[in-house]
Protein backbone atom coordinates (compact mmCIF):
# COMPACT_ATOMS: atom_id res chain seq x y z
CA MET A 1 2.41 30.76 25.96
CA ARG A 2 1.20 32.12 29.27
CA LEU A 3 -1.16 35.11 29.16
CA LEU A 4 -2.56 37.20 32.01
CA HIS A 5 -6.07 38.46 31.17
CA THR A 6 -7.44 41.46 33.05
CA SER A 7 -9.78 44.35 32.30
CA ASP A 8 -11.95 47.16 33.66
CA TRP A 9 -9.40 48.83 35.92
CA HIS A 10 -11.49 52.05 35.95
CA LEU A 11 -8.56 54.05 37.29
CA GLY A 12 -9.80 57.18 39.05
CA ARG A 13 -13.14 55.72 40.13
CA SER A 14 -14.48 56.02 43.66
CA PHE A 15 -16.87 53.77 45.57
CA HIS A 16 -19.74 55.68 47.14
CA ARG A 17 -17.45 58.70 47.59
CA VAL A 18 -14.59 56.59 48.98
CA GLY A 19 -11.46 57.06 46.87
CA LEU A 20 -10.04 53.83 45.46
CA LEU A 21 -6.73 55.06 44.09
CA GLY A 22 -4.79 53.32 46.87
CA ALA A 23 -6.64 50.06 46.26
CA GLN A 24 -6.04 50.39 42.52
CA ALA A 25 -2.33 50.96 43.15
CA ALA A 26 -2.28 47.82 45.31
CA PHE A 27 -3.92 45.86 42.50
CA LEU A 28 -1.31 47.04 39.99
CA ASP A 29 1.45 46.06 42.45
CA HIS A 30 -0.20 42.64 42.61
CA LEU A 31 -0.45 42.44 38.80
CA VAL A 32 3.27 43.13 38.36
CA ALA A 33 4.14 40.62 41.11
CA THR A 34 1.91 38.04 39.40
CA VAL A 35 3.70 38.61 36.10
CA HIS A 36 7.00 37.73 37.77
CA GLU A 37 5.69 34.90 39.96
CA HIS A 38 3.93 33.05 37.13
CA ARG A 39 6.43 33.94 34.40
CA VAL A 40 3.76 35.54 32.28
CA ASP A 41 4.61 35.99 28.59
CA ALA A 42 2.09 38.76 27.86
CA VAL A 43 -0.51 40.86 29.70
CA LEU A 44 -3.93 41.45 28.10
CA VAL A 45 -6.01 44.44 29.25
CA ALA A 46 -9.48 44.31 27.69
CA GLY A 47 -10.59 47.94 28.02
CA ASP A 48 -11.90 50.52 30.50
CA VAL A 49 -8.43 51.40 31.70
CA TYR A 50 -9.82 54.68 33.01
CA ASP A 51 -13.22 55.43 34.49
CA ARG A 52 -13.92 58.44 32.30
CA ALA A 53 -12.76 60.10 29.13
CA VAL A 54 -10.77 62.79 30.94
CA PRO A 55 -9.32 61.00 33.97
CA PRO A 56 -7.90 62.81 37.02
CA LEU A 57 -4.15 63.40 37.04
CA PRO A 58 -3.43 60.89 39.87
CA ALA A 59 -5.09 58.16 37.79
CA VAL A 60 -2.96 59.07 34.77
CA GLU A 61 0.17 58.98 36.92
CA LEU A 62 -0.79 55.55 38.27
CA PHE A 63 -1.32 54.26 34.73
CA ASP A 64 2.03 55.71 33.63
CA THR A 65 3.81 54.00 36.52
CA ALA A 66 2.17 50.66 35.68
CA LEU A 67 3.30 50.89 32.04
CA HIS A 68 6.87 51.65 33.10
CA ARG A 69 6.93 48.66 35.43
CA LEU A 70 5.57 46.29 32.79
CA ALA A 71 8.07 47.59 30.25
CA GLU A 72 10.91 47.16 32.75
CA ALA A 73 9.78 43.57 33.30
CA ASN A 74 10.17 43.06 29.53
CA VAL A 75 6.66 41.62 29.32
CA PRO A 76 4.62 42.62 26.25
CA THR A 77 1.28 44.22 27.11
CA VAL A 78 -1.67 44.48 24.72
CA MET A 79 -4.32 46.96 25.78
CA ILE A 80 -7.56 48.17 24.17
CA SER A 81 -9.82 51.12 24.93
CA GLY A 82 -13.25 50.51 26.45
CA ASN A 83 -16.49 52.46 26.43
CA HIS A 84 -15.37 54.52 29.45
CA ASP A 85 -12.05 55.49 27.87
CA SER A 86 -11.36 58.24 25.39
CA ALA A 87 -9.82 56.14 22.63
CA ARG A 88 -7.96 59.13 21.19
CA ARG A 89 -6.49 60.18 24.53
CA LEU A 90 -5.51 56.64 25.54
CA GLY A 91 -3.90 56.09 22.17
CA VAL A 92 -1.68 59.19 22.24
CA GLY A 93 1.92 58.12 21.69
CA ALA A 94 0.95 54.53 20.88
CA GLY A 95 3.59 54.22 18.16
CA LEU A 96 6.37 55.38 20.46
CA ILE A 97 5.15 53.35 23.45
CA GLU A 98 5.05 50.24 21.27
CA ARG A 99 8.85 50.28 21.14
CA ALA A 100 8.79 49.48 24.87
CA GLY A 101 6.50 46.48 24.33
CA ILE A 102 3.26 48.26 25.29
CA HIS A 103 0.78 47.82 22.46
CA LEU A 104 -2.20 50.20 22.66
CA ARG A 105 -5.03 49.31 20.30
CA THR A 106 -7.53 52.18 20.27
CA ASP A 107 -8.08 52.79 16.54
CA PRO A 108 -10.57 50.59 14.63
CA ALA A 109 -8.26 50.82 11.61
CA SER A 110 -5.74 48.59 13.43
CA ILE A 111 -8.17 45.73 14.09
CA GLY A 112 -6.70 43.49 11.38
CA THR A 113 -3.08 44.17 12.38
CA PRO A 114 -2.10 41.90 15.26
CA VAL A 115 0.72 41.98 17.74
CA VAL A 116 2.68 38.84 16.89
CA LEU A 117 4.57 37.00 19.62
CA GLY A 118 6.32 33.66 19.43
CA ASP A 119 7.25 30.66 21.54
CA ASP A 120 8.57 27.15 20.91
CA HIS A 121 5.31 26.21 19.17
CA GLY A 122 5.28 29.10 16.69
CA ASP A 123 3.49 32.44 16.38
CA VAL A 124 0.62 33.84 18.42
CA ALA A 125 -1.31 36.70 16.77
CA LEU A 126 -3.04 38.99 19.26
CA TYR A 127 -5.78 41.22 17.81
CA GLY A 128 -7.09 44.22 19.72
CA LEU A 129 -10.72 45.24 19.11
CA PRO A 130 -11.32 48.51 20.97
CA TYR A 131 -14.87 49.34 22.04
CA LEU A 132 -16.78 49.89 18.81
CA GLU A 133 -19.62 52.41 19.08
CA PRO A 134 -21.79 51.20 16.17
CA ALA A 135 -22.94 54.60 14.91
CA LEU A 136 -19.36 55.90 14.80
CA VAL A 137 -17.59 52.93 13.13
CA ARG A 138 -20.23 51.31 10.93
CA GLU A 139 -19.06 52.93 7.68
CA GLN A 140 -15.37 52.52 8.48
CA LEU A 141 -15.81 48.77 9.05
CA GLY A 142 -18.30 48.28 6.24
CA ALA A 143 -20.95 46.83 8.56
CA GLU A 144 -24.38 46.27 7.06
CA LYS A 145 -26.21 47.63 10.10
CA ALA A 146 -25.47 50.05 12.94
CA GLY A 147 -25.63 47.49 15.74
CA HIS A 148 -23.12 45.80 18.01
CA GLU A 149 -23.43 42.41 16.35
CA ALA A 150 -22.95 43.89 12.88
CA VAL A 151 -19.86 45.96 13.71
CA LEU A 152 -18.22 43.22 15.78
CA GLY A 153 -18.96 40.77 12.98
CA ALA A 154 -17.28 43.09 10.48
CA ALA A 155 -14.31 43.51 12.83
CA MET A 156 -13.96 39.74 13.24
CA ASP A 157 -14.11 39.30 9.45
CA ARG A 158 -10.95 41.41 9.28
CA VAL A 159 -9.34 39.32 12.02
CA ARG A 160 -10.18 36.05 10.28
CA ALA A 161 -8.97 37.37 6.91
CA ASP A 162 -5.59 38.32 8.36
CA LEU A 163 -5.33 35.03 10.24
CA ALA A 164 -6.09 33.03 7.08
CA ALA A 165 -3.08 34.61 5.37
CA ARG A 166 -0.70 33.55 8.16
CA PRO A 167 1.25 30.26 8.38
CA ALA A 168 -0.73 27.17 9.35
CA GLY A 169 -0.67 26.60 13.08
CA THR A 170 -0.61 30.29 13.97
CA ARG A 171 -2.55 30.65 17.21
CA SER A 172 -4.90 33.58 17.73
CA VAL A 173 -6.13 35.73 20.59
CA VAL A 174 -8.73 38.51 20.41
CA LEU A 175 -9.24 41.25 22.97
CA ALA A 176 -12.71 42.83 22.84
CA HIS A 177 -14.84 45.15 24.94
CA ALA A 178 -18.49 44.20 24.55
CA PHE A 179 -21.60 42.76 26.16
CA VAL A 180 -21.71 39.15 24.96
CA ALA A 181 -24.85 37.05 25.38
CA GLY A 182 -24.68 34.78 28.38
CA GLY A 183 -22.77 37.25 30.50
CA ALA A 184 -24.25 38.50 33.77
CA PRO A 185 -24.13 42.30 34.24
CA SER A 186 -23.85 44.26 37.49
CA ASP A 187 -24.96 47.76 38.46
CA SER A 188 -21.62 49.44 37.78
CA GLU A 189 -21.33 49.04 34.00
CA ARG A 190 -22.36 51.85 31.69
CA ASP A 191 -25.22 50.89 29.39
CA ILE A 192 -24.15 50.32 25.76
CA THR A 193 -27.61 49.42 24.42
CA VAL A 194 -28.22 50.18 20.75
CA GLY A 195 -31.83 50.10 19.59
CA GLY A 196 -32.73 48.24 22.75
CA VAL A 197 -30.14 45.50 22.05
CA ALA A 198 -26.83 45.36 23.88
CA ALA A 199 -25.72 41.72 23.81
CA VAL A 200 -24.01 40.04 20.85
CA PRO A 201 -23.92 36.26 20.34
CA VAL A 202 -20.77 34.49 21.44
CA GLY A 203 -20.55 32.91 17.98
CA VAL A 204 -19.40 36.22 16.52
CA PHE A 205 -15.93 35.30 17.85
CA ASP A 206 -15.75 31.87 16.19
CA GLY A 207 -12.44 30.94 14.60
CA VAL A 208 -9.93 32.11 17.22
CA ASP A 209 -8.25 30.26 20.05
CA TYR A 210 -9.01 32.63 22.93
CA VAL A 211 -11.16 35.73 23.43
CA ALA A 212 -10.25 38.04 26.32
CA LEU A 213 -13.37 40.07 27.08
CA GLY A 214 -13.88 43.27 29.02
CA HIS A 215 -16.95 45.34 30.02
CA LEU A 216 -18.84 43.10 32.47
CA HIS A 217 -17.42 43.33 35.98
CA GLY A 218 -17.92 39.73 37.07
CA SER A 219 -15.38 37.04 36.13
CA GLN A 220 -17.23 34.67 33.79
CA THR A 221 -16.64 31.76 31.44
CA LEU A 222 -18.96 31.88 28.43
CA THR A 223 -17.12 29.03 26.70
CA PRO A 224 -13.71 27.50 27.45
CA ARG A 225 -12.32 29.90 24.84
CA VAL A 226 -14.36 33.03 25.65
CA ARG A 227 -14.06 34.63 29.09
CA TYR A 228 -14.55 37.85 31.03
CA SER A 229 -11.87 38.61 33.57
CA GLY A 230 -14.14 41.06 35.39
CA SER A 231 -12.97 44.17 37.23
CA PRO A 232 -10.18 43.76 39.80
CA LEU A 233 -12.17 45.73 42.38
CA ALA A 234 -15.86 45.95 43.23
CA TYR A 235 -17.47 49.16 41.94
CA SER A 236 -21.03 48.60 43.19
CA PHE A 237 -22.74 46.69 45.98
CA SER A 238 -24.25 44.44 43.32
CA GLU A 239 -20.75 42.91 43.17
CA ALA A 240 -20.76 41.95 46.86
CA ASP A 241 -20.69 38.25 45.98
CA HIS A 242 -18.07 38.55 43.22
CA ARG A 243 -14.72 36.86 43.55
CA LYS A 244 -12.36 39.37 41.94
CA THR A 245 -9.72 37.64 39.85
CA MET A 246 -7.56 37.63 36.74
CA TRP A 247 -7.33 34.74 34.28
CA LEU A 248 -3.99 33.01 33.80
CA ILE A 249 -4.33 31.48 30.34
CA GLU A 250 -2.00 28.86 28.92
CA LEU A 251 -2.08 28.55 25.15
CA GLY A 252 -0.69 25.24 23.95
CA PRO A 253 0.44 24.32 20.44
CA GLY A 254 -1.98 24.76 17.55
CA GLY A 255 -3.83 21.81 16.04
CA PRO A 256 -6.71 20.97 13.70
CA ASP A 257 -9.23 21.96 16.39
CA GLY A 258 -7.26 24.97 17.60
CA ALA A 259 -4.79 25.38 20.42
CA VAL A 260 -5.32 23.68 23.75
CA VAL A 261 -6.42 26.38 26.23
CA THR A 262 -6.24 26.04 30.00
CA ALA A 263 -7.32 28.71 32.47
CA GLU A 264 -6.70 29.42 36.15
CA ARG A 265 -8.29 32.15 38.28
CA LEU A 266 -5.85 34.24 40.30
CA ASP A 267 -7.35 36.26 43.14
CA CYS A 268 -6.95 40.03 43.37
CA PRO A 269 -6.36 41.91 46.65
CA VAL A 270 -9.55 42.92 48.48
CA PRO A 271 -9.24 46.34 50.13
CA ARG A 272 -12.34 45.77 52.25
CA PRO A 273 -15.16 43.20 51.90
CA LEU A 274 -18.66 44.29 50.90
CA ALA A 275 -21.82 43.43 52.77
CA ARG A 276 -25.50 44.03 52.07
CA ILE A 277 -27.63 43.82 55.18
CA ARG A 278 -31.39 44.15 55.43
CA GLY A 279 -33.92 44.43 58.22
CA ARG A 280 -35.32 46.73 60.87
CA LEU A 281 -32.74 49.04 62.39
CA ASP A 282 -32.92 47.66 65.94
CA ASP A 283 -32.56 44.12 64.61
CA LEU A 284 -29.48 45.06 62.56
CA LEU A 285 -27.87 46.66 65.58
CA ASP A 286 -28.48 43.63 67.79
CA ASP A 287 -28.09 40.63 65.46
CA PRO A 288 -24.92 38.67 66.43
CA ALA A 289 -24.90 36.99 63.01
CA LEU A 290 -23.85 40.32 61.48
CA THR A 291 -20.64 40.57 63.52
CA PRO A 292 -18.45 39.48 60.55
CA HIS A 293 -19.66 42.57 58.64
CA GLU A 294 -18.65 45.15 61.22
CA GLN A 295 -15.47 46.09 59.31
CA ALA A 296 -16.96 45.72 55.82
CA TRP A 297 -18.22 48.41 53.49
CA VAL A 298 -21.94 48.12 54.17
CA GLU A 299 -25.12 48.83 52.27
CA ALA A 300 -27.98 48.74 54.75
CA THR A 301 -31.60 48.41 53.67
CA LEU A 302 -33.99 49.39 56.46
CA THR A 303 -37.43 47.82 56.42
CA ASP A 304 -38.91 49.75 59.37
CA PRO A 305 -42.51 50.84 58.56
CA VAL A 306 -41.61 54.32 59.81
CA ARG A 307 -38.24 55.88 59.15
CA PRO A 308 -36.25 55.67 62.41
CA ALA A 309 -34.45 58.64 63.94
CA GLU A 310 -30.78 59.20 63.00
CA PRO A 311 -30.42 55.86 61.20
CA MET A 312 -26.98 56.50 59.70
CA ALA A 313 -25.47 57.68 62.98
CA ARG A 314 -26.82 54.63 64.77
CA LEU A 315 -25.69 52.23 62.05
CA THR A 316 -22.15 53.59 61.93
CA GLY A 317 -21.91 53.03 65.67
CA ARG A 318 -21.77 49.31 64.91
CA PHE A 319 -20.84 49.33 61.22
CA PRO A 320 -18.41 52.28 60.91
CA HIS A 321 -17.93 51.77 57.16
CA THR A 322 -21.58 52.03 56.18
CA LEU A 323 -21.62 53.77 52.79
CA ASN A 324 -25.16 53.43 51.50
CA LEU A 325 -28.51 53.57 53.26
CA VAL A 326 -31.70 52.39 51.54
CA PHE A 327 -35.25 52.60 52.89
CA ASP A 328 -37.60 49.81 51.84
CA PRO A 329 -40.46 49.74 54.39
CA ASP A 330 -42.41 46.55 54.87
CA ARG A 331 -45.44 47.31 52.70
CA THR A 332 -47.50 45.52 50.10
CA GLY A 333 -46.39 45.92 46.49
CA ASP A 334 -49.46 47.98 45.55
CA ASP A 335 -49.10 50.36 48.49
CA PRO A 336 -49.38 53.93 47.09
CA ALA A 337 -46.73 55.00 49.61
CA ALA A 338 -44.14 52.72 48.04
CA SER A 339 -41.08 54.74 47.15
CA TYR A 340 -40.39 56.03 43.66
CA ALA A 341 -37.14 54.06 43.64
CA GLN A 342 -39.02 50.87 44.49
CA ARG A 343 -41.45 51.38 41.62
CA LEU A 344 -38.63 51.94 39.16
CA ARG A 345 -36.45 49.08 40.34
CA ASP A 346 -35.27 46.76 37.53
CA ARG A 347 -36.92 48.93 34.85
CA THR A 348 -34.97 50.25 31.87
CA ASP A 349 -34.90 53.88 30.78
CA GLN A 350 -37.03 52.87 27.80
CA GLN A 351 -39.68 51.26 30.02
CA ILE A 352 -39.75 54.25 32.37
CA ALA A 353 -40.19 56.65 29.45
CA GLU A 354 -42.96 54.51 27.94
CA ASP A 355 -44.78 54.47 31.28
CA PHE A 356 -44.49 58.26 31.52
CA VAL A 357 -45.91 58.79 28.04
CA ALA A 358 -48.79 56.42 28.80
CA HIS A 359 -49.46 58.28 32.06
CA VAL A 360 -49.67 61.75 30.49
CA ARG A 361 -51.90 60.36 27.71
CA GLY A 362 -54.41 58.97 30.17
CA GLY A 363 -53.30 55.36 29.93
CA ALA A 364 -52.90 54.99 26.15
CA THR A 365 -49.81 52.85 25.54
CA LEU A 366 -47.27 53.39 22.76
CA ASP A 367 -47.60 51.60 19.45
CA GLY A 368 -44.69 49.97 17.61
CA ALA A 369 -43.76 53.06 15.61
CA GLU A 370 -43.71 55.23 18.72
CA ARG A 371 -41.51 52.74 20.56
CA THR A 372 -39.09 52.85 17.62
CA VAL A 373 -38.96 56.65 17.80
CA LEU A 374 -38.25 56.47 21.53
CA HIS A 375 -35.52 53.86 20.95
CA GLY A 376 -33.97 56.21 18.42
CA ALA A 377 -34.03 59.14 20.82
CA PHE A 378 -32.16 57.20 23.49
CA ASP A 379 -29.65 55.97 20.89
CA ASP A 380 -29.10 59.52 19.60
CA VAL A 381 -28.36 60.79 23.10
CA ARG A 382 -25.89 57.97 23.75
CA VAL A 383 -24.13 58.47 20.41
CA ASP A 384 -23.98 62.24 20.93
CA THR A 385 -22.33 61.65 24.30
CA ALA A 386 -19.84 59.24 22.73
CA GLU A 387 -18.98 61.72 19.96
CA ARG A 388 -18.42 64.53 22.45
CA GLU A 389 -16.14 62.30 24.54
CA VAL A 390 -14.16 61.27 21.46
CA GLY A 391 -13.64 64.96 20.68
CA ARG A 392 -12.46 65.90 24.17
């Protein structure tokens, strides 16, 4: 069976104020063409279909068109909600849409009920695990703790229980939206930390033939059976070096050690390359080595000791698609004039808050109990936001 694994479409998102709807439409054209060209048997979309809980109407229309085209191609599609989606909104009409071969899995109650497809080698059970906000689904899933590992473990227990009751040789695929240990994040993913812990061990998915992951925007192989497809487009300059692809997965016949899985990366269309350039303004304007970046979307970091006059206007004279300008003057790390952004770089919200508390207390750092309280406050805010989005 041939599966096309994709995720993190983020329909409706922009890139530094540049609308991406046209590029997203081009990607979906490419996806449908790929389905036909490679004779795909099923499409897997591992969450974050939309960029926010209430997406703009053009994004909804684009999604609707994509579903119609996949249904017309008579190719089953299994799709889960991610942490950016409103699960309730995405799942509206799921029962009716399923008749057209589009299987939306947005309700945790459906985790143990797979979409079952078949080929010459027997059945393939595809289980959809929507994004599971621990505080909201812990009781429903019977998880012992309110953490990502606990709720995903409880969800996978349901998957394995259903699979055990199926005929021997039934192959299995899980779609999940999570931060799995070993994956490399980028700047464009929304934080899903719970109690300071976001990543879950890859072993939580043991017992299935293939795991199609979403959430991280870089295409990654955690094990031969556990992969991230990554986003089809770049959504931050931290993804400048990403190769944007989908996974074409071939699932062979089942055996004692599971089905044979082979994977091939298929490139996605690139609307415009990304480039990060760094140096003094005059050097950037004169350096011939930067010629290949003149038509790229550019993030320029200026290292001039003194901010130059009209830097953006001068940069766009050579690099007309400059979208982001950063000032990082050549100074020593302990220079008191170092920018606030520089001092906060690579620090978590928790670390920043702890530093602030220590500052206002005259240097006294937090003890373990105080750190726990602060962890809880950040978790409460995130959960409150999730609950309000679910209710929208």
